[in-house]
PDB file of C-alpha atoms and ligand atoms in Angstrom:
ATOM      1  CA  MET A   1     261.217 107.066 262.257  1.00  0.00           C
ATOM      2  CA  THR A   2     263.586 108.547 259.707  1.00  0.00           C
ATOM      3  CA  GLY A   3     263.315 105.283 257.782  1.00  0.00           C
ATOM      4  CA  ASP A   4     259.505 105.493 257.657  1.00  0.00           C
ATOM      5  CA  LEU A   5     259.541 109.036 256.423  1.00  0.00           C
ATOM      6  CA  PHE A   6     262.133 108.170 253.817  1.00  0.00           C
ATOM      7  CA  GLU A   7     260.140 105.221 252.529  1.00  0.00           C
ATOM      8  CA  SER A   8     256.792 106.977 252.358  1.00  0.00           C
ATOM      9  CA  GLU A   9     258.324 109.908 250.485  1.00  0.00           C
ATOM     10  CA  ASN A  10     259.773 107.542 247.940  1.00  0.00           C
ATOM     11  CA  GLU A  11     256.674 105.412 247.497  1.00  0.00           C
ATOM     12  CA  GLN A  12     255.994 105.044 243.790  1.00  0.00           C
ATOM     13  CA  PRO A  13     252.641 106.527 242.743  1.00  0.00           C
ATOM     14  CA  TRP A  14     249.989 104.201 241.328  1.00  0.00           C
ATOM     15  CA  ALA A  15     246.690 104.780 239.549  1.00  0.00           C
ATOM     16  CA  GLU A  16     243.250 103.448 240.478  1.00  0.00           C
ATOM     17  CA  SER A  17     240.363 103.679 238.069  1.00  0.00           C
ATOM     18  CA  ARG A  18     237.059 104.408 239.852  1.00  0.00           C
ATOM     19  CA  GLY A  19     234.613 104.012 237.023  1.00  0.00           C
ATOM     20  CA  GLU A  20     234.433 105.793 233.704  1.00  0.00           C
ATOM     21  CA  GLY A  21     236.132 109.183 233.833  1.00  0.00           C
ATOM     22  CA  VAL A  22     237.389 108.965 237.444  1.00  0.00           C
ATOM     23  CA  VAL A  23     241.026 108.195 238.278  1.00  0.00           C
ATOM     24  CA  VAL A  24     242.767 108.357 241.662  1.00  0.00           C
ATOM     25  CA  LEU A  25     246.503 108.921 241.300  1.00  0.00           C
ATOM     26  CA  ARG A  26     247.800 107.713 244.623  1.00  0.00           C
ATOM     27  CA  ARG A  27     250.769 109.673 246.075  1.00  0.00           C
ATOM     28  CA  PHE A  28     251.134 111.542 242.785  1.00  0.00           C
ATOM     29  CA  ALA A  29     251.831 114.900 244.486  1.00  0.00           C
ATOM     30  CA  ARG A  30     253.715 113.599 247.497  1.00  0.00           C
ATOM     31  CA  ALA A  31     257.266 114.332 246.335  1.00  0.00           C
ATOM     32  CA  ASP A  32     256.275 117.933 245.501  1.00  0.00           C
ATOM     33  CA  ALA A  33     254.199 118.459 248.631  1.00  0.00           C
ATOM     34  CA  PRO A  34     256.620 120.523 250.749  1.00  0.00           C
ATOM     35  CA  ARG A  35     257.073 122.990 247.900  1.00  0.00           C
ATOM     36  CA  LEU A  36     253.361 123.039 247.079  1.00  0.00           C
ATOM     37  CA  LEU A  37     252.669 123.910 250.707  1.00  0.00           C
ATOM     38  CA  ASP A  38     255.235 126.751 250.579  1.00  0.00           C
ATOM     39  CA  ASP A  39     253.489 128.055 247.469  1.00  0.00           C
ATOM     40  CA  ILE A  40     250.113 127.881 249.249  1.00  0.00           C
ATOM     41  CA  GLN A  41     251.519 130.010 252.077  1.00  0.00           C
ATOM     42  CA  LYS A  42     252.820 132.576 249.568  1.00  0.00           C
ATOM     43  CA  ILE A  43     249.423 132.762 247.866  1.00  0.00           C
ATOM     44  CA  ALA A  44     247.689 133.085 251.232  1.00  0.00           C
ATOM     45  CA  SER A  45     249.962 135.976 252.222  1.00  0.00           C
ATOM     46  CA  GLN A  46     248.516 137.920 249.259  1.00  0.00           C
ATOM     47  CA  ALA A  47     244.979 136.531 249.186  1.00  0.00           C
ATOM     48  CA  GLY A  48     244.146 135.289 252.657  1.00  0.00           C
ATOM     49  CA  PHE A  49     242.059 132.242 253.525  1.00  0.00           C
ATOM     50  CA  ARG A  50     238.505 133.292 254.312  1.00  0.00           C
ATOM     51  CA  ILE A  51     235.165 131.715 255.106  1.00  0.00           C
ATOM     52  CA  MET A  52     232.796 132.510 252.252  1.00  0.00           C
ATOM     53  CA  ILE A  53     229.017 132.738 252.472  1.00  0.00           C
ATOM     54  CA  THR A  54     226.657 130.697 250.299  1.00  0.00           C
ATOM     55  CA  PRO A  55     223.895 132.442 248.350  1.00  0.00           C
ATOM     56  CA  GLY A  56     221.520 131.079 250.990  1.00  0.00           C
ATOM     57  CA  GLY A  57     223.454 132.871 253.745  1.00  0.00           C
ATOM     58  CA  HIS A  58     225.278 129.871 255.238  1.00  0.00           C
ATOM     59  CA  GLN A  59     228.989 129.851 256.027  1.00  0.00           C
ATOM     60  CA  MET A  60     231.145 127.443 254.029  1.00  0.00           C
ATOM     61  CA  SER A  61     232.955 125.202 256.461  1.00  0.00           C
ATOM     62  CA  ALA A  62     236.305 125.109 254.627  1.00  0.00           C
ATOM     63  CA  ALA A  63     238.370 128.316 254.447  1.00  0.00           C
ATOM     64  CA  MET A  64     239.182 129.242 250.838  1.00  0.00           C
ATOM     65  CA  THR A  65     241.406 131.290 248.633  1.00  0.00           C
ATOM     66  CA  CYS A  66     242.285 131.188 244.934  1.00  0.00           C
ATOM     67  CA  ALA A  67     245.025 131.584 242.387  1.00  0.00           C
ATOM     68  CA  GLY A  68     244.815 132.115 238.657  1.00  0.00           C
ATOM     69  CA  ASP A  69     243.113 134.327 236.071  1.00  0.00           C
ATOM     70  CA  TRP A  70     239.838 133.280 237.571  1.00  0.00           C
ATOM     71  CA  GLY A  71     238.948 132.749 241.228  1.00  0.00           C
ATOM     72  CA  TRP A  72     235.816 131.009 242.413  1.00  0.00           C
ATOM     73  CA  VAL A  73     233.756 132.965 244.915  1.00  0.00           C
ATOM     74  CA  THR A  74     230.417 132.657 246.621  1.00  0.00           C
ATOM     75  CA  ASP A  75     228.435 135.315 248.446  1.00  0.00           C
ATOM     76  CA  ARG A  76     224.819 136.442 248.775  1.00  0.00           C
ATOM     77  CA  LYS A  77     224.773 137.223 245.046  1.00  0.00           C
ATOM     78  CA  GLY A  78     225.657 133.679 243.987  1.00  0.00           C
ATOM     79  CA  TYR A  79     228.483 131.417 242.873  1.00  0.00           C
ATOM     80  CA  ARG A  80     230.800 132.703 240.151  1.00  0.00           C
ATOM     81  CA  TYR A  81     234.325 133.127 238.861  1.00  0.00           C
ATOM     82  CA  GLN A  82     235.917 136.552 238.926  1.00  0.00           C
ATOM     83  CA  HIS A  83     239.308 138.054 238.159  1.00  0.00           C
ATOM     84  CA  GLU A  84     239.672 139.957 241.441  1.00  0.00           C
ATOM     85  CA  ASP A  85     239.789 138.944 245.059  1.00  0.00           C
ATOM     86  CA  PRO A  86     236.655 140.594 246.512  1.00  0.00           C
ATOM     87  CA  GLN A  87     238.530 141.126 249.776  1.00  0.00           C
ATOM     88  CA  THR A  88     241.292 143.305 248.288  1.00  0.00           C
ATOM     89  CA  GLY A  89     240.051 144.230 244.815  1.00  0.00           C
ATOM     90  CA  ALA A  90     243.403 142.987 243.459  1.00  0.00           C
ATOM     91  CA  PRO A  91     243.784 140.226 240.867  1.00  0.00           C
ATOM     92  CA  TRP A  92     244.196 136.759 242.371  1.00  0.00           C
ATOM     93  CA  PRO A  93     247.831 135.632 242.696  1.00  0.00           C
ATOM     94  CA  ALA A  94     249.125 133.757 239.658  1.00  0.00           C
ATOM     95  CA  ILE A  95     249.038 129.959 239.614  1.00  0.00           C
ATOM     96  CA  PRO A  96     252.622 128.901 240.441  1.00  0.00           C
ATOM     97  CA  GLU A  97     254.381 127.073 237.616  1.00  0.00           C
ATOM     98  CA  ARG A  98     254.784 124.033 239.884  1.00  0.00           C
ATOM     99  CA  PHE A  99     250.997 123.849 240.334  1.00  0.00           C
ATOM    100  CA  SER A 100     250.243 124.032 236.600  1.00  0.00           C
ATOM    101  CA  GLN A 101     252.888 121.434 235.793  1.00  0.00           C
ATOM    102  CA  LEU A 102     251.490 119.040 238.377  1.00  0.00           C
ATOM    103  CA  ALA A 103     247.897 119.543 237.213  1.00  0.00           C
ATOM    104  CA  GLY A 104     248.888 119.055 233.570  1.00  0.00           C
ATOM    105  CA  ARG A 105     250.811 115.858 234.342  1.00  0.00           C
ATOM    106  CA  ALA A 106     247.972 114.462 236.452  1.00  0.00           C
ATOM    107  CA  ALA A 107     245.385 115.180 233.755  1.00  0.00           C
ATOM    108  CA  GLU A 108     247.650 113.587 231.139  1.00  0.00           C
ATOM    109  CA  GLU A 109     248.069 110.497 233.305  1.00  0.00           C
ATOM    110  CA  ALA A 110     244.267 110.242 233.513  1.00  0.00           C
ATOM    111  CA  GLY A 111     243.880 110.545 229.743  1.00  0.00           C
ATOM    112  CA  PHE A 112     243.247 114.290 229.298  1.00  0.00           C
ATOM    113  CA  SER A 113     246.178 115.845 227.494  1.00  0.00           C
ATOM    114  CA  GLY A 114     246.766 119.573 227.091  1.00  0.00           C
ATOM    115  CA  PHE A 115     245.048 120.616 230.338  1.00  0.00           C
ATOM    116  CA  GLN A 116     246.053 124.186 231.239  1.00  0.00           C
ATOM    117  CA  PRO A 117     244.097 125.348 234.270  1.00  0.00           C
ATOM    118  CA  ASP A 118     243.224 129.020 234.643  1.00  0.00           C
ATOM    119  CA  ALA A 119     241.680 128.648 238.106  1.00  0.00           C
ATOM    120  CA  CYS A 120     242.942 127.018 241.274  1.00  0.00           C
ATOM    121  CA  LEU A 121     240.640 126.936 244.280  1.00  0.00           C
ATOM    122  CA  ILE A 122     242.473 126.271 247.538  1.00  0.00           C
ATOM    123  CA  ASN A 123     240.442 124.800 250.390  1.00  0.00           C
ATOM    124  CA  ARG A 124     241.735 124.548 253.935  1.00  0.00           C
ATOM    125  CA  TYR A 125     239.869 122.171 256.226  1.00  0.00           C
ATOM    126  CA  GLU A 126     240.220 122.067 259.977  1.00  0.00           C
ATOM    127  CA  PRO A 127     238.760 119.291 262.129  1.00  0.00           C
ATOM    128  CA  GLY A 128     234.970 119.424 261.849  1.00  0.00           C
ATOM    129  CA  ALA A 129     235.012 120.984 258.371  1.00  0.00           C
ATOM    130  CA  LYS A 130     233.375 119.189 255.442  1.00  0.00           C
ATOM    131  CA  MET A 131     231.966 119.810 251.996  1.00  0.00           C
ATOM    132  CA  GLY A 132     228.532 118.564 251.035  1.00  0.00           C
ATOM    133  CA  LEU A 133     227.757 116.880 247.719  1.00  0.00           C
ATOM    134  CA  HIS A 134     227.826 119.361 244.856  1.00  0.00           C
ATOM    135  CA  GLN A 135     228.689 119.603 241.163  1.00  0.00           C
ATOM    136  CA  ASP A 136     231.475 121.803 239.784  1.00  0.00           C
ATOM    137  CA  ARG A 137     229.468 123.519 237.084  1.00  0.00           C
ATOM    138  CA  ASP A 138     230.411 127.192 237.031  1.00  0.00           C
ATOM    139  CA  GLU A 139     233.078 126.584 234.369  1.00  0.00           C
ATOM    140  CA  ARG A 140     232.456 127.441 230.737  1.00  0.00           C
ATOM    141  CA  ASP A 141     233.688 124.265 229.062  1.00  0.00           C
ATOM    142  CA  PHE A 142     232.989 120.860 230.582  1.00  0.00           C
ATOM    143  CA  SER A 143     235.292 119.068 228.153  1.00  0.00           C
ATOM    144  CA  TRP A 144     238.200 119.776 230.547  1.00  0.00           C
ATOM    145  CA  PRO A 145     238.538 117.667 233.683  1.00  0.00           C
ATOM    146  CA  ILE A 146     238.793 118.675 237.321  1.00  0.00           C
ATOM    147  CA  VAL A 147     242.134 117.892 238.984  1.00  0.00           C
ATOM    148  CA  SER A 148     242.006 117.746 242.775  1.00  0.00           C
ATOM    149  CA  VAL A 149     245.116 117.470 244.977  1.00  0.00           C
ATOM    150  CA  SER A 150     244.982 116.439 248.653  1.00  0.00           C
ATOM    151  CA  LEU A 151     247.659 117.550 251.118  1.00  0.00           C
ATOM    152  CA  GLY A 152     247.972 116.905 254.842  1.00  0.00           C
ATOM    153  CA  LEU A 153     245.404 115.076 256.940  1.00  0.00           C
ATOM    154  CA  PRO A 154     243.391 112.276 255.299  1.00  0.00           C
ATOM    155  CA  ILE A 155     239.691 112.655 254.554  1.00  0.00           C
ATOM    156  CA  VAL A 156     236.894 110.535 253.087  1.00  0.00           C
ATOM    157  CA  PHE A 157     235.961 111.787 249.627  1.00  0.00           C
ATOM    158  CA  GLN A 158     232.566 110.968 248.137  1.00  0.00           C
ATOM    159  CA  MET A 159     232.255 110.465 244.409  1.00  0.00           C
ATOM    160  CA  GLY A 160     228.672 110.170 243.256  1.00  0.00           C
ATOM    161  CA  GLY A 161     227.136 110.268 239.803  1.00  0.00           C
ATOM    162  CA  PRO A 162     225.498 112.918 237.637  1.00  0.00           C
ATOM    163  CA  LYS A 163     222.292 112.825 239.716  1.00  0.00           C
ATOM    164  CA  ARG A 164     222.223 114.012 243.317  1.00  0.00           C
ATOM    165  CA  SER A 165     220.422 110.793 244.226  1.00  0.00           C
ATOM    166  CA  ASP A 166     223.214 108.555 242.808  1.00  0.00           C
ATOM    167  CA  LYS A 167     224.813 106.694 245.693  1.00  0.00           C
ATOM    168  CA  PRO A 168     228.333 108.067 246.240  1.00  0.00           C
ATOM    169  CA  GLU A 169     231.379 105.828 246.519  1.00  0.00           C
ATOM    170  CA  ARG A 170     233.643 106.595 249.497  1.00  0.00           C
ATOM    171  CA  ILE A 171     237.337 106.996 248.769  1.00  0.00           C
ATOM    172  CA  LEU A 172     239.891 107.697 251.496  1.00  0.00           C
ATOM    173  CA  LEU A 173     242.230 110.418 250.242  1.00  0.00           C
ATOM    174  CA  GLU A 174     245.665 110.698 251.776  1.00  0.00           C
ATOM    175  CA  HIS A 175     248.527 113.144 251.570  1.00  0.00           C
ATOM    176  CA  GLY A 176     249.655 113.548 247.977  1.00  0.00           C
ATOM    177  CA  ASP A 177     246.708 111.742 246.377  1.00  0.00           C
ATOM    178  CA  VAL A 178     245.233 113.340 243.260  1.00  0.00           C
ATOM    179  CA  VAL A 179     241.739 112.725 241.874  1.00  0.00           C
ATOM    180  CA  VAL A 180     240.953 113.516 238.247  1.00  0.00           C
ATOM    181  CA  TRP A 181     237.401 113.413 236.930  1.00  0.00           C
ATOM    182  CA  GLY A 182     236.188 114.364 233.492  1.00  0.00           C
ATOM    183  CA  GLY A 183     234.390 113.199 230.370  1.00  0.00           C
ATOM    184  CA  PRO A 184     231.276 111.274 231.423  1.00  0.00           C
ATOM    185  CA  ALA A 185     232.097 111.972 235.101  1.00  0.00           C
ATOM    186  CA  ARG A 186     232.712 115.699 234.748  1.00  0.00           C
ATOM    187  CA  LEU A 187     229.430 116.745 236.368  1.00  0.00           C
ATOM    188  CA  ASN A 188     229.417 114.041 239.036  1.00  0.00           C
ATOM    189  CA  TYR A 189     228.269 115.080 242.478  1.00  0.00           C
ATOM    190  CA  HIS A 190     231.152 114.949 244.962  1.00  0.00           C
ATOM    191  CA  GLY A 191     232.165 116.185 248.394  1.00  0.00           C
ATOM    192  CA  VAL A 192     234.107 115.270 251.512  1.00  0.00           C
ATOM    193  CA  LEU A 193     232.999 113.967 254.911  1.00  0.00           C
ATOM    194  CA  THR A 194     233.951 115.742 258.143  1.00  0.00           C
ATOM    195  CA  LEU A 195     237.700 116.056 258.732  1.00  0.00           C
ATOM    196  CA  LYS A 196     238.834 114.145 261.780  1.00  0.00           C
ATOM    197  CA  LYS A 197     241.336 115.577 264.252  1.00  0.00           C
ATOM    198  CA  GLY A 198     244.960 114.778 263.599  1.00  0.00           C
ATOM    199  CA  ASN A 199     248.441 116.154 263.347  1.00  0.00           C
ATOM    200  CA  HIS A 200     250.248 115.870 260.048  1.00  0.00           C
ATOM    201  CA  ALA A 201     254.017 116.309 259.869  1.00  0.00           C
ATOM    202  CA  LEU A 202     253.713 118.945 257.120  1.00  0.00           C
ATOM    203  CA  THR A 203     250.336 120.598 257.703  1.00  0.00           C
ATOM    204  CA  GLY A 204     249.651 120.173 261.429  1.00  0.00           C
ATOM    205  CA  PRO A 205     245.891 120.178 262.090  1.00  0.00           C
ATOM    206  CA  TYR A 206     244.843 120.914 258.508  1.00  0.00           C
ATOM    207  CA  ARG A 207     244.009 119.308 255.209  1.00  0.00           C
ATOM    208  CA  TYR A 208     244.529 121.388 252.081  1.00  0.00           C
ATOM    209  CA  ASN A 209     242.902 120.688 248.767  1.00  0.00           C
ATOM    210  CA  LEU A 210     243.807 122.275 245.455  1.00  0.00           C
ATOM    211  CA  THR A 211     241.249 122.013 242.683  1.00  0.00           C
ATOM    212  CA  PHE A 212     242.357 122.951 239.224  1.00  0.00           C
ATOM    213  CA  ARG A 213     239.816 123.962 236.638  1.00  0.00           C
ATOM    214  CA  LYS A 214     239.612 125.500 233.210  1.00  0.00           C
ATOM    215  CA  ALA A 215     237.037 128.132 234.089  1.00  0.00           C
ATOM    216  CA  GLY A 216     237.104 130.745 231.324  1.00  0.00           C
TER     217      GLY A 216
HETATM  218  C1  SIN B 301     235.803 120.496 246.147  1.00  0.00           C
HETATM  219  O1  SIN B 301     234.982 119.746 245.629  1.00  0.00           O
HETATM  220  O2  SIN B 301     235.909 121.689 245.813  1.00  0.00           O
HETATM  221  C2  SIN B 301     236.733 120.021 247.215  1.00  0.00           C
HETATM  222  C3  SIN B 301     236.856 118.554 247.339  1.00  0.00           C
HETATM  223  C4  SIN B 301     237.949 118.192 248.315  1.00  0.00           C
HETATM  224  O3  SIN B 301     238.222 118.943 249.251  1.00  0.00           O
HETATM  225  O4  SIN B 301     238.570 117.121 248.137  1.00  0.00           O
HETATM  226 FE1  FE2 B 302     233.916 120.498 243.888  1.00  0.00          FE
END
């Protein structure tokens, strides 16, 4: 038991290319994960996880919060980035240094140097939660990639193409895996299938996802 944990924490990360502009950095965030999860809890104590409403009036199925100069929100008025948490009126908590460092290193590894995110969306999935295919397109400058970090329970990620009708590839994402997409893949449709029940040693019944963007 102890041996297993020891080995999986020391597994060396490796990179998988998934077509032009898409790289999966396996286990890239695993060594940092306990501290990343502590940072998530600190952020959530200031800006709590909440279920947002789509412009069409549907509830998102993942609970969300944000960190950074810009936070992504959705409500009846639409999707947008804003400086303040609509729930408190206060600025979003700052992106922890550890988060920015990780995102910068991951982007670099995938061929995008100098990435300095100003927005971090934090999704928390419980069993049954999912995210349908969508594009990340509320950012100002699409020359920067998206860096997406998975923590906790595994989930099946779907990476499609620039058209909604492009058949998505299914990629199982596990604890500590990081996906980077940019360049020709920046506006690819993507999402995750329904989270299955489980119990992760560090996150219990949840999967967390951090997506780093350059929004402003
Ligand atoms: C997202 O596209 O915002 C989230 C994707 C994920 O949870 O892996
Ligand atoms: Fe997205």
